[in-house]
Amino acid sequence: MNWLRTILDGVIIGIAFNGVVAFVWLLEPIGFSVMLPKGINTPLKKLTRAQIKPIRLMEFILYPILLAYIIISTYEAGVNGFWNLFFTAFIENLFWNFGDFFLLDWLLRAKYTDRLMVPGTEGSELWKTGPWMKKFGIVDHWIKGPICCAVPGLICSGIGMLIR
């Protein structure tokens, strides 16, 4: 495993993912209501396809591009073996995950709460940083996140083994 390459790729992936998500979230905050914690998204009416389209496009375009980047980067770095490929992809996805926690859930949301707030959810206590982090940020990024990072790790290592 190439530690320097893994860390640099993780930083690049974290910046790319969080930059695109921040941009889309600022442009179309209502589309992200499907990802908001249960206390915030419950008062919302059913969303139209046009409102959800930006987040779905981001999911179906950005995620595969970043996974392809991980696969190509590990191939170019000469990383061999299932576990080396797995842990390289896993660690790079952790950068993506923890970047999401610190940059999107904490800094961006705290700084631009008024721009990111979904209409109809203004009165929710969960928009405040403390409740948001307790109910959503910490659970999603420190408990579920590392478990979920194993899935792209398995995908990248499986594909990496096939192309080696």
Coordinates of C-alpha atoms in Angstrom, one line a residue:
M1 CA 0.0 0.0 0.0
N2 CA 1.3 3.4 -0.9
W3 CA 0.5 5.6 2.1
L4 CA 1.4 9.0 0.6
R5 CA -0.6 8.3 -2.6
T6 CA -3.6 7.1 -0.5
I7 CA -3.6 10.2 1.7
L8 CA -3.2 12.6 -1.3
D9 CA -5.9 10.7 -3.2
G10 CA -8.2 10.8 -0.2
V11 CA -7.7 14.6 0.1
I12 CA -8.4 15.0 -3.6
I13 CA -11.5 12.8 -3.4
G14 CA -12.7 14.6 -0.3
I15 CA -12.3 18.1 -1.9
A16 CA -14.0 17.0 -5.2
F17 CA -17.0 15.3 -3.5
N18 CA -17.5 18.0 -0.9
G19 CA -17.1 20.8 -3.4
V20 CA -19.7 19.4 -5.7
V21 CA -22.1 18.5 -2.9
A22 CA -21.7 22.0 -1.4
F23 CA -22.4 23.6 -4.7
V24 CA -25.5 21.5 -5.4
W25 CA -26.7 21.9 -1.8
L26 CA -26.4 25.7 -2.1
L27 CA -28.2 25.8 -5.5
E28 CA -31.0 23.4 -4.7
P29 CA -31.4 22.8 -0.9
I30 CA -34.8 21.3 -1.2
G31 CA -33.4 18.4 -3.2
F32 CA -31.3 17.4 -0.1
S33 CA -34.4 17.1 2.1
V34 CA -34.5 13.4 1.3
M35 CA -31.2 13.1 3.1
L36 CA -32.1 15.2 6.1
P37 CA -32.7 13.7 9.6
K38 CA -36.2 12.7 10.5
G39 CA -37.2 15.8 12.6
I40 CA -36.5 18.1 9.7
N41 CA -37.9 16.4 6.6
T42 CA -41.2 15.2 8.1
P43 CA -43.1 18.5 7.6
L44 CA -42.3 18.5 3.9
K45 CA -44.8 17.8 1.2
K46 CA -43.9 15.2 -1.5
L47 CA -41.1 16.5 -3.7
T48 CA -41.4 16.8 -7.4
R49 CA -39.0 15.0 -9.8
A50 CA -37.5 18.4 -10.7
Q51 CA -36.6 19.1 -7.1
I52 CA -34.9 15.7 -6.6
K53 CA -33.2 15.7 -10.0
P54 CA -30.0 17.5 -8.9
I55 CA -29.3 15.1 -6.1
R56 CA -30.0 12.1 -8.2
L57 CA -27.8 13.3 -11.0
M58 CA -25.0 13.9 -8.4
E59 CA -25.4 10.4 -7.0
F60 CA -25.4 8.7 -10.4
I61 CA -22.6 10.8 -11.9
L62 CA -20.3 11.8 -9.1
Y63 CA -20.1 8.6 -7.1
P64 CA -19.1 6.4 -10.1
I65 CA -16.5 9.0 -11.2
L66 CA -14.9 9.0 -7.8
L67 CA -14.9 5.2 -7.5
A68 CA -13.4 5.1 -11.0
Y69 CA -10.7 7.5 -9.8
I70 CA -9.9 5.3 -6.9
I71 CA -9.6 2.2 -9.1
I72 CA -7.5 3.9 -11.7
S73 CA -5.3 5.6 -9.1
T74 CA -4.6 2.3 -7.2
Y75 CA -3.9 0.6 -10.5
E76 CA -1.4 3.4 -11.5
A77 CA 0.2 3.3 -8.1
G78 CA 0.9 -0.4 -8.5
V79 CA -1.1 -1.4 -5.5
N80 CA -1.5 -5.2 -5.5
G81 CA -3.5 -7.7 -3.5
F82 CA -7.1 -7.8 -2.4
W83 CA -6.5 -6.4 1.1
N84 CA -4.1 -3.6 0.0
L85 CA -6.6 -2.6 -2.6
F86 CA -9.4 -2.8 -0.1
F87 CA -7.7 -0.7 2.6
T88 CA -6.5 1.9 0.1
A89 CA -10.1 2.4 -1.2
F90 CA -11.5 2.2 2.4
I91 CA -9.1 4.9 3.7
E92 CA -9.7 7.1 0.7
N93 CA -13.5 6.8 1.3
L94 CA -12.9 7.7 5.0
F95 CA -11.4 11.0 3.8
W96 CA -14.6 11.5 1.7
N97 CA -16.8 10.6 4.8
F98 CA -14.9 12.7 7.3
G99 CA -14.6 15.6 4.9
D100 CA -18.4 15.5 4.6
F101 CA -18.7 15.6 8.4
F102 CA -16.3 18.5 8.9
L103 CA -16.9 20.6 5.8
L104 CA -20.5 20.0 5.0
D105 CA -22.3 19.1 8.2
W106 CA -20.3 21.3 10.4
L107 CA -18.8 24.3 8.7
L108 CA -21.0 24.8 5.6
R109 CA -24.3 24.1 7.4
A110 CA -23.3 26.3 10.4
K111 CA -22.2 29.2 8.2
Y112 CA -25.0 29.1 5.6
T113 CA -27.9 27.7 7.6
D114 CA -30.3 30.3 6.2
R115 CA -29.4 29.4 2.5
L116 CA -29.5 25.6 3.1
M117 CA -32.7 25.6 5.2
V118 CA -35.5 23.9 3.3
P119 CA -38.7 26.0 3.2
G120 CA -41.2 24.7 5.8
T121 CA -38.5 23.4 8.2
E122 CA -37.4 26.8 9.7
G123 CA -38.8 26.0 13.1
S124 CA -36.9 22.8 13.6
E125 CA -34.5 22.7 16.5
L126 CA -32.3 20.2 14.5
W127 CA -30.9 23.0 12.3
K128 CA -28.8 24.2 15.3
T129 CA -25.3 22.7 15.3
G130 CA -25.5 20.8 18.6
P131 CA -28.7 18.9 17.9
W132 CA -27.7 18.4 14.2
M133 CA -24.4 16.8 15.2
K134 CA -26.0 14.6 17.9
K135 CA -28.9 13.3 15.8
F136 CA -27.3 13.3 12.3
G137 CA -23.6 14.1 11.9
I138 CA -21.9 12.0 14.6
V139 CA -24.1 9.0 14.0
D140 CA -23.8 9.1 10.2
H141 CA -20.1 9.9 9.9
W142 CA -18.5 8.3 12.9
I143 CA -20.6 5.1 13.3
K144 CA -22.4 4.3 10.0
G145 CA -19.8 6.0 7.8
P146 CA -16.8 3.7 8.4
I147 CA -19.1 0.7 8.0
C148 CA -20.4 2.1 4.7
C149 CA -16.9 2.9 3.5
A150 CA -16.3 -0.9 3.4
V151 CA -18.8 -1.2 0.5
P152 CA -16.8 1.0 -2.0
G153 CA -13.7 -0.6 -0.6
L154 CA -15.0 -4.0 -1.6
I155 CA -16.2 -2.8 -5.0
C156 CA -12.8 -1.1 -5.8
S157 CA -10.8 -4.0 -4.6
G158 CA -12.9 -6.5 -6.5
I159 CA -12.6 -4.5 -9.8
G160 CA -8.9 -3.9 -9.0
M161 CA -8.3 -7.6 -8.7
L162 CA -10.1 -8.2 -12.1
I163 CA -8.0 -5.7 -14.0
R164 CA -4.7 -6.8 -12.5

